[in-house]
mmCIF file of C-alpha atoms in Angstrom:
data_model
loop_
_atom_site.group_PDB
_atom_site.id
_atom_site.type_symbol
_atom_site.label_atom_id
_atom_site.label_comp_id
_atom_site.label_asym_id
_atom_site.label_seq_id
_atom_site.Cartn_x
_atom_site.Cartn_y
_atom_site.Cartn_z
ATOM 1 C CA MET A 1080 -28.606 14.751 22.586
ATOM 2 C CA GLU A 1081 -28.479 11.142 21.377
ATOM 3 C CA ALA A 1082 -30.874 11.922 18.526
ATOM 4 C CA THR A 1083 -28.683 14.852 17.505
ATOM 5 C CA ALA A 1084 -25.593 12.655 17.459
ATOM 6 C CA LEU A 1085 -27.349 10.072 15.293
ATOM 7 C CA THR A 1086 -28.524 12.762 12.899
ATOM 8 C CA ALA A 1087 -25.014 14.199 12.639
ATOM 9 C CA ARG A 1088 -23.628 10.745 11.880
ATOM 10 C CA ALA A 1089 -26.208 10.229 9.153
ATOM 11 C CA GLU A 1090 -25.367 13.573 7.571
ATOM 12 C CA THR A 1091 -21.600 13.336 7.742
ATOM 13 C CA GLY A 1092 -21.175 9.783 6.512
ATOM 14 C CA SER A 1093 -20.782 6.187 7.596
ATOM 15 C CA ARG A 1094 -19.329 4.732 10.723
ATOM 16 C CA GLY A 1095 -15.703 3.786 11.036
ATOM 17 C CA LEU A 1096 -12.424 5.626 10.693
ATOM 18 C CA SER A 1097 -11.789 8.348 8.138
ATOM 19 C CA GLY A 1098 -8.419 8.902 6.495
ATOM 20 C CA THR A 1099 -7.690 11.662 8.988
ATOM 21 C CA GLY A 1100 -8.642 9.360 11.854
ATOM 22 C CA LEU A 1101 -6.204 6.724 10.628
ATOM 23 C CA LYS A 1102 -3.463 9.338 10.283
ATOM 24 C CA TRP A 1103 -3.988 10.535 13.853
ATOM 25 C CA MET A 1104 -3.855 6.958 15.117
ATOM 26 C CA ALA A 1105 -0.657 6.320 13.146
ATOM 27 C CA LEU A 1106 0.832 9.608 14.350
ATOM 28 C CA ILE A 1107 0.281 8.805 18.024
ATOM 29 C CA LEU A 1108 1.744 5.317 17.607
ATOM 30 C CA MET A 1109 4.684 6.758 15.670
ATOM 31 C CA VAL A 1110 5.464 9.254 18.428
ATOM 32 C CA LEU A 1111 5.482 6.464 21.015
ATOM 33 C CA ASP A 1112 7.878 4.470 18.839
ATOM 34 C CA HIS A 1113 10.199 7.433 18.328
ATOM 35 C CA ILE A 1114 10.209 8.274 22.030
ATOM 36 C CA HIS A 1115 11.571 4.784 22.666
ATOM 37 C CA TYR A 1116 13.930 4.935 19.678
ATOM 38 C CA ILE A 1117 15.483 8.305 20.554
ATOM 39 C CA LEU A 1118 15.209 8.314 24.356
ATOM 40 C CA GLY A 1119 15.561 4.590 24.966
ATOM 41 C CA PHE A 1120 19.144 5.073 26.169
ATOM 42 C CA THR A 1121 17.699 6.479 29.417
ATOM 43 C CA GLY A 1122 16.452 3.023 30.369
ATOM 44 C CA VAL A 1123 13.075 4.360 31.519
ATOM 45 C CA ILE A 1124 11.087 4.148 28.264
ATOM 46 C CA PRO A 1125 9.148 0.868 28.055
ATOM 47 C CA GLU A 1126 9.713 -1.440 25.099
ATOM 48 C CA ALA A 1127 5.937 -1.479 24.674
ATOM 49 C CA PHE A 1128 6.192 1.971 23.069
ATOM 50 C CA SER A 1129 8.022 0.484 20.091
ATOM 51 C CA MET A 1130 5.804 -2.591 20.046
ATOM 52 C CA LEU A 1131 2.764 -0.354 19.604
ATOM 53 C CA GLY A 1132 4.720 1.716 17.125
ATOM 54 C CA ARG A 1133 4.996 -1.224 14.711
ATOM 55 C CA LEU A 1134 1.477 -0.378 13.540
ATOM 56 C CA ALA A 1135 2.366 3.183 12.516
ATOM 57 C CA ALA A 1136 4.241 2.583 9.244
ATOM 58 C CA PRO A 1137 1.622 0.227 7.729
ATOM 59 C CA LEU A 1138 -1.143 2.688 8.601
ATOM 60 C CA PHE A 1139 0.746 5.577 7.012
ATOM 61 C CA LEU A 1140 1.381 3.433 3.920
ATOM 62 C CA PHE A 1141 -2.324 2.621 3.748
ATOM 63 C CA CYS A 1142 -3.135 6.343 3.939
ATOM 64 C CA LEU A 1143 -0.531 7.056 1.251
ATOM 65 C CA VAL A 1144 -2.248 4.598 -1.095
ATOM 66 C CA GLU A 1145 -5.625 6.209 -0.433
ATOM 67 C CA GLY A 1146 -4.238 9.711 -0.816
ATOM 68 C CA PHE A 1147 -2.367 8.983 -4.041
ATOM 69 C CA SER A 1148 -5.362 7.161 -5.541
ATOM 70 C CA LYS A 1149 -7.824 9.941 -4.777
ATOM 71 C CA THR A 1150 -5.835 13.178 -5.008
ATOM 72 C CA ARG A 1151 -6.713 15.535 -7.857
ATOM 73 C CA ASN A 1152 -3.102 16.697 -8.221
ATOM 74 C CA ARG A 1153 -0.522 13.940 -7.967
ATOM 75 C CA ARG A 1154 2.368 16.232 -8.865
ATOM 76 C CA LYS A 1155 1.585 18.611 -6.009
ATOM 77 C CA TYR A 1156 1.133 15.689 -3.617
ATOM 78 C CA PHE A 1157 4.469 14.215 -4.680
ATOM 79 C CA LEU A 1158 6.268 17.557 -4.452
ATOM 80 C CA LYS A 1159 5.250 18.095 -0.814
ATOM 81 C CA VAL A 1160 6.474 14.636 0.156
ATOM 82 C CA TYR A 1161 9.624 14.979 -1.944
ATOM 83 C CA LEU A 1162 10.672 18.290 -0.388
ATOM 84 C CA VAL A 1163 10.423 16.874 3.136
ATOM 85 C CA SER A 1164 12.384 13.829 1.979
ATOM 86 C CA VAL A 1165 15.156 16.003 0.503
ATOM 87 C CA GLY A 1166 15.511 18.088 3.661
ATOM 88 C CA MET A 1167 15.624 15.102 6.005
ATOM 89 C CA SER A 1168 17.930 13.134 3.697
ATOM 90 C CA ALA A 1169 20.358 16.053 3.470
ATOM 91 C CA LEU A 1170 20.524 16.258 7.256
ATOM 92 C CA LEU A 1171 20.937 12.487 7.471
ATOM 93 C CA VAL A 1172 23.914 12.653 5.074
ATOM 94 C CA ALA A 1173 25.428 15.477 7.140
ATOM 95 C CA MET A 1174 25.105 13.388 10.316
ATOM 96 C CA ASN A 1175 26.244 10.131 8.746
ATOM 97 C CA VAL A 1176 29.101 11.307 6.541
ATOM 98 C CA PHE A 1177 30.342 14.434 8.328
ATOM 99 C CA GLY A 1178 29.296 13.684 11.910
ATOM 100 C CA LEU A 1179 27.296 16.929 12.108
ATOM 101 C CA LEU A 1180 25.062 17.184 15.203
ATOM 102 C CA ARG A 1181 25.675 13.604 16.253
ATOM 103 C CA ARG A 1182 24.948 12.940 19.904
ATOM 104 C CA PRO A 1183 28.162 12.349 21.900
ATOM 105 C CA ASP A 1184 27.392 8.631 22.137
ATOM 106 C CA GLY A 1185 27.348 8.451 18.329
ATOM 107 C CA PHE A 1186 23.577 8.177 17.956
ATOM 108 C CA TYR A 1187 21.644 10.143 15.340
ATOM 109 C CA PRO A 1188 18.053 9.658 14.097
ATOM 110 C CA MET A 1189 17.825 7.676 10.869
ATOM 111 C CA ASN A 1190 14.132 8.266 10.232
ATOM 112 C CA GLY A 1191 13.092 8.736 6.615
ATOM 113 C CA MET A 1192 9.544 7.595 5.965
ATOM 114 C CA MET A 1193 9.064 10.421 3.483
ATOM 115 C CA THR A 1194 11.834 8.911 1.368
ATOM 116 C CA ALA A 1195 9.890 5.652 1.186
ATOM 117 C CA PHE A 1196 6.748 7.608 0.308
ATOM 118 C CA ALA A 1197 8.490 9.475 -2.532
ATOM 119 C CA ILE A 1198 9.855 6.227 -3.992
ATOM 120 C CA LEU A 1199 6.481 4.519 -3.721
ATOM 121 C CA MET A 1200 4.618 7.372 -5.389
ATOM 122 C CA VAL A 1201 6.862 7.043 -8.463
ATOM 123 C CA ILE A 1202 6.274 3.281 -8.486
ATOM 124 C CA TYR A 1203 2.508 3.771 -8.078
ATOM 125 C CA GLN A 1204 2.468 6.064 -11.095
ATOM 126 C CA GLY A 1205 4.444 3.456 -13.008
ATOM 127 C CA ILE A 1206 1.919 0.764 -12.088
ATOM 128 C CA ASP A 1207 -0.884 2.986 -13.374
ATOM 129 C CA TRP A 1208 1.012 3.653 -16.612
ATOM 130 C CA LEU A 1209 1.456 -0.092 -17.104
ATOM 131 C CA GLY A 1210 -2.284 -0.495 -16.614
ATOM 132 C CA GLN A 1211 -2.774 2.105 -19.351
ATOM 133 C CA LYS A 1212 -0.477 0.106 -21.678
ATOM 134 C CA ARG A 1213 2.222 2.798 -21.507
ATOM 135 C CA ILE A 1214 4.760 0.037 -21.111
ATOM 136 C CA VAL A 1215 8.146 1.761 -21.471
ATOM 137 C CA ARG A 1216 7.263 4.696 -19.219
ATOM 138 C CA GLY A 1217 5.633 2.368 -16.699
ATOM 139 C CA LEU A 1218 8.585 -0.028 -16.526
ATOM 140 C CA LEU A 1219 11.042 2.833 -16.077
ATOM 141 C CA ALA A 1220 8.981 4.312 -13.237
ATOM 142 C CA VAL A 1221 8.776 0.952 -11.463
ATOM 143 C CA ILE A 1222 12.292 -0.343 -12.072
ATOM 144 C CA LEU A 1223 14.520 2.744 -11.782
ATOM 145 C CA PRO A 1224 13.606 3.682 -8.165
ATOM 146 C CA LEU A 1225 14.259 0.077 -7.124
ATOM 147 C CA ALA A 1226 17.487 -0.175 -9.141
ATOM 148 C CA TRP A 1227 18.944 3.202 -8.105
ATOM 149 C CA PRO A 1228 20.877 1.959 -5.000
ATOM 150 C CA PHE A 1229 22.653 -0.598 -7.195
ATOM 151 C CA ILE A 1230 23.405 2.034 -9.845
ATOM 152 C CA PHE A 1231 24.650 4.371 -7.106
ATOM 153 C CA THR A 1232 26.981 1.717 -5.682
ATOM 154 C CA ALA A 1233 28.376 0.905 -9.123
ATOM 155 C CA LEU A 1234 29.040 4.584 -9.850
ATOM 156 C CA VAL A 1235 30.780 5.420 -6.568
ATOM 157 C CA THR A 1236 32.826 2.222 -6.796
ATOM 158 C CA ASN A 1237 33.953 2.518 -10.398
ATOM 159 C CA VAL A 1238 34.052 6.305 -10.838
ATOM 160 C CA PRO A 1239 35.761 7.682 -7.702
ATOM 161 C CA VAL A 1240 35.459 11.294 -8.833
ATOM 162 C CA LEU A 1241 31.673 10.986 -8.535
ATOM 163 C CA ARG A 1242 31.740 9.628 -5.008
ATOM 164 C CA LEU A 1243 31.502 12.874 -3.032
ATOM 165 C CA PRO A 1244 28.960 14.663 -5.258
ATOM 166 C CA LEU A 1245 26.769 11.571 -5.433
ATOM 167 C CA VAL A 1246 26.817 11.143 -1.666
ATOM 168 C CA VAL A 1247 26.344 14.807 -0.782
ATOM 169 C CA ALA A 1248 23.884 15.761 -3.518
ATOM 170 C CA GLY A 1249 22.709 12.519 -5.090
ATOM 171 C CA LEU A 1250 21.438 10.797 -1.970
ATOM 172 C CA PRO A 1251 19.248 13.703 -0.797
ATOM 173 C CA LEU A 1252 17.947 14.629 -4.264
ATOM 174 C CA ILE A 1253 17.299 11.103 -5.538
ATOM 175 C CA PRO A 1254 15.226 9.144 -2.977
ATOM 176 C CA THR A 1255 17.215 6.018 -2.149
ATOM 177 C CA TRP A 1256 15.653 3.048 -0.411
ATOM 178 C CA ASN A 1257 18.696 1.666 1.454
ATOM 179 C CA THR A 1258 19.720 4.867 3.259
ATOM 180 C CA ASN A 1259 17.550 4.495 6.370
ATOM 181 C CA PRO A 1260 15.444 1.819 8.094
ATOM 182 C CA ASP A 1261 12.179 3.499 7.094
ATOM 183 C CA ALA A 1262 13.017 3.234 3.390
ATOM 184 C CA CYS A 1263 13.865 -0.432 2.935
ATOM 185 C CA ILE A 1264 12.652 -3.309 0.794
ATOM 186 C CA PRO A 1265 10.108 -4.696 3.347
ATOM 187 C CA VAL A 1266 8.478 -1.255 3.676
ATOM 188 C CA LEU A 1267 8.378 -0.807 -0.097
ATOM 189 C CA LEU A 1268 6.985 -4.299 -0.558
ATOM 190 C CA VAL A 1269 4.126 -3.605 1.853
ATOM 191 C CA GLY A 1270 3.438 -0.293 0.135
ATOM 192 C CA ILE A 1271 3.336 -1.923 -3.308
ATOM 193 C CA VAL A 1272 1.057 -4.744 -2.160
ATOM 194 C CA LEU A 1273 -1.352 -2.262 -0.581
ATOM 195 C CA TYR A 1274 -1.511 -0.368 -3.866
ATOM 196 C CA LEU A 1275 -1.934 -3.406 -6.106
ATOM 197 C CA PHE A 1276 -4.931 -4.636 -4.096
ATOM 198 C CA ARG A 1277 -6.415 -1.186 -3.341
ATOM 199 C CA LYS A 1278 -9.654 -1.851 -5.228
ATOM 200 C CA ASN A 1279 -10.703 -4.690 -2.929
ATOM 201 C CA ARG A 1280 -10.354 -3.930 0.782
ATOM 202 C CA ARG A 1281 -10.533 -7.519 2.008
ATOM 203 C CA TRP A 1282 -7.952 -8.760 -0.472
ATOM 204 C CA GLN A 1283 -5.818 -5.710 0.214
ATOM 205 C CA VAL A 1284 -5.743 -6.327 3.953
ATOM 206 C CA ALA A 1285 -5.283 -10.088 3.521
ATOM 207 C CA ALA A 1286 -2.325 -9.551 1.173
ATOM 208 C CA PHE A 1287 -0.813 -7.029 3.591
ATOM 209 C CA VAL A 1288 -1.056 -9.458 6.529
ATOM 210 C CA ALA A 1289 0.419 -12.267 4.440
ATOM 211 C CA VAL A 1290 3.435 -10.180 3.386
ATOM 212 C CA GLU A 1291 3.951 -8.810 6.897
ATOM 213 C CA LEU A 1292 3.907 -12.255 8.519
ATOM 214 C CA LEU A 1293 5.884 -14.032 5.803
ATOM 215 C CA TYR A 1294 8.724 -11.531 5.958
ATOM 216 C CA ASP A 1295 8.829 -10.240 9.534
ATOM 217 C CA LEU A 1296 7.760 -13.424 11.303
ATOM 218 C CA VAL A 1297 8.696 -16.390 9.101
ATOM 219 C CA TYR A 1298 11.730 -15.073 7.182
ATOM 220 C CA VAL A 1299 13.192 -13.046 10.056
ATOM 221 C CA GLY A 1300 12.429 -15.885 12.460
ATOM 222 C CA VAL A 1301 14.342 -18.378 10.330
ATOM 223 C CA MET A 1302 17.291 -15.967 10.016
ATOM 224 C CA VAL A 1303 17.631 -15.201 13.726
ATOM 225 C CA SER A 1304 16.968 -18.784 14.789
ATOM 226 C CA ALA A 1305 20.559 -19.590 13.796
ATOM 227 C CA MET A 1306 21.883 -17.181 16.421
ATOM 228 C CA PRO A 1307 23.352 -18.583 19.651
ATOM 229 C CA ASP A 1308 20.956 -18.689 22.613
ATOM 230 C CA PHE A 1309 17.980 -17.840 20.412
ATOM 231 C CA HIS A 1310 14.563 -18.804 21.720
ATOM 232 C CA TRP A 1311 11.308 -18.429 19.813
ATOM 233 C CA THR A 1312 9.816 -16.355 22.615
ATOM 234 C CA GLN A 1313 12.191 -13.615 21.461
ATOM 235 C CA MET A 1314 9.935 -13.145 18.435
ATOM 236 C CA PHE A 1315 7.549 -11.507 20.899
ATOM 237 C CA THR A 1316 10.097 -9.524 22.889
ATOM 238 C CA MET A 1317 12.967 -8.603 20.523
ATOM 239 C CA TYR A 1318 12.056 -9.341 16.908
ATOM 240 C CA TYR A 1319 8.531 -8.000 17.019
ATOM 241 C CA GLU A 1320 8.397 -6.117 13.722
ATOM 242 C CA TRP A 1321 5.634 -8.520 12.702
ATOM 243 C CA TYR A 1322 3.314 -6.844 15.199
ATOM 244 C CA GLY A 1323 2.699 -4.432 12.317
ATOM 245 C CA ALA A 1324 0.246 -7.005 10.947
ATOM 246 C CA LEU A 1325 -2.191 -5.823 13.633
ATOM 247 C CA ALA A 1326 -2.618 -2.634 11.603
ATOM 248 C CA ALA A 1327 -5.049 -4.731 9.568
ATOM 249 C CA VAL A 1328 -7.726 -4.075 12.195
ATOM 250 C CA PRO A 1329 -7.950 -0.270 11.818
ATOM 251 C CA MET A 1330 -7.522 -0.687 8.043
ATOM 252 C CA LEU A 1331 -10.721 -2.728 7.994
ATOM 253 C CA PHE A 1332 -12.512 0.024 9.924
ATOM 254 C CA TYR A 1333 -11.611 2.625 7.298
ATOM 255 C CA ASN A 1334 -14.837 4.078 5.922
ATOM 256 C CA GLY A 1335 -13.409 5.411 2.669
ATOM 257 C CA GLU A 1336 -13.829 9.043 3.678
ATOM 258 C CA ARG A 1337 -11.077 11.614 3.619
ATOM 259 C CA GLY A 1338 -11.904 13.270 6.941
ATOM 260 C CA GLY A 1339 -11.159 16.791 8.174
ATOM 261 C CA GLY A 1340 -8.139 18.882 7.075
ATOM 262 C CA HIS A 1341 -4.848 19.057 8.996
ATOM 263 C CA LYS A 1342 -2.961 18.367 5.736
ATOM 264 C CA ALA A 1343 -0.109 20.793 6.390
ATOM 265 C CA PHE A 1344 0.156 19.657 10.009
ATOM 266 C CA PHE A 1345 1.192 16.107 9.130
ATOM 267 C CA TYR A 1346 3.959 17.269 6.776
ATOM 268 C CA VAL A 1347 5.392 19.632 9.398
ATOM 269 C CA PHE A 1348 4.910 17.395 12.414
ATOM 270 C CA TYR A 1349 6.871 14.420 11.069
ATOM 271 C CA PRO A 1350 10.317 16.058 10.874
ATOM 272 C CA ALA A 1351 9.573 18.504 13.714
ATOM 273 C CA HIS A 1352 8.810 15.896 16.379
ATOM 274 C CA ILE A 1353 11.874 13.817 15.450
ATOM 275 C CA TYR A 1354 14.303 16.693 15.819
ATOM 276 C CA ILE A 1355 12.591 18.033 18.944
ATOM 277 C CA LEU A 1356 12.952 14.616 20.570
ATOM 278 C CA TYR A 1357 16.539 14.436 19.350
ATOM 279 C CA ALA A 1358 17.362 17.855 20.834
ATOM 280 C CA LEU A 1359 15.731 16.763 24.092
ATOM 281 C CA SER A 1360 17.868 13.620 24.084
ATOM 282 C CA TRP A 1361 21.007 15.776 23.991
ATOM 283 C CA GLY A 1362 19.954 17.595 27.147
ATOM 284 C CA ILE A 1363 19.106 14.356 28.936
ATOM 285 C CA TYR A 1364 22.389 12.810 27.797
ATOM 286 C CA PHE A 1365 24.434 15.629 29.340
ATOM 287 C CA LEU A 1366 22.411 15.441 32.561
ATOM 288 C CA MET A 1367 23.090 11.728 32.799
ATOM 289 C CA ASN A 1368 26.803 12.082 32.033
#
């Protein structure tokens, strides 16, 4: 039996974690985080669920970089991510602006990792165009996704007639990085750094850890240290976003292999598990009240 296992390993590739293995790890950690995020109001979900969940986003970003770099059809890859982003963003606008399906306590899920992915894929393509000396196209692809929230704000502020159509249609159709916590500047920064250093794993992981710690530990720590009754131990119990730096460990175990299928599963599971947990939270809420 042992000899068979060794032979199978030799035939199928090197040791370590495949891309699929990393995705499964990230998925499990993500579910734990979302259980705490959506059902935390019950008071019975341990904070440790979200602490472990800090590793999920960096691992998914790492897999996005690998997938985008190696896919044979970037347009198809982008389209799948974009369509999920549009659907979830449209529902987020309906909940935020119109109060549709909000839980009676006012809570609604603000998850939107696919929005961050869609923005990053445009930026990645822009980075590649810049590397190919296609300067104008590359700059537009890098700058416009980052500048869009500012353009959006200027339009809705100065052209009131555009406010409703831009909110209802513009926000879902044009991925916007300040509409949910999953699509924010720190997430985009990590995603960009992972892509820029993708050709050297050690430098890639080192740069990721540096950005993660500098922003989520040093910068956030300095900001919250001005709050009354703050103590630095709270960086381990309340402001623990920097735990995401620990995702460096499984990144280093990545063996460069794609792994087995399940491609459609990951696209379906992300929105499905969020809204299933959210529906469950409604039932629990009514039982508790």
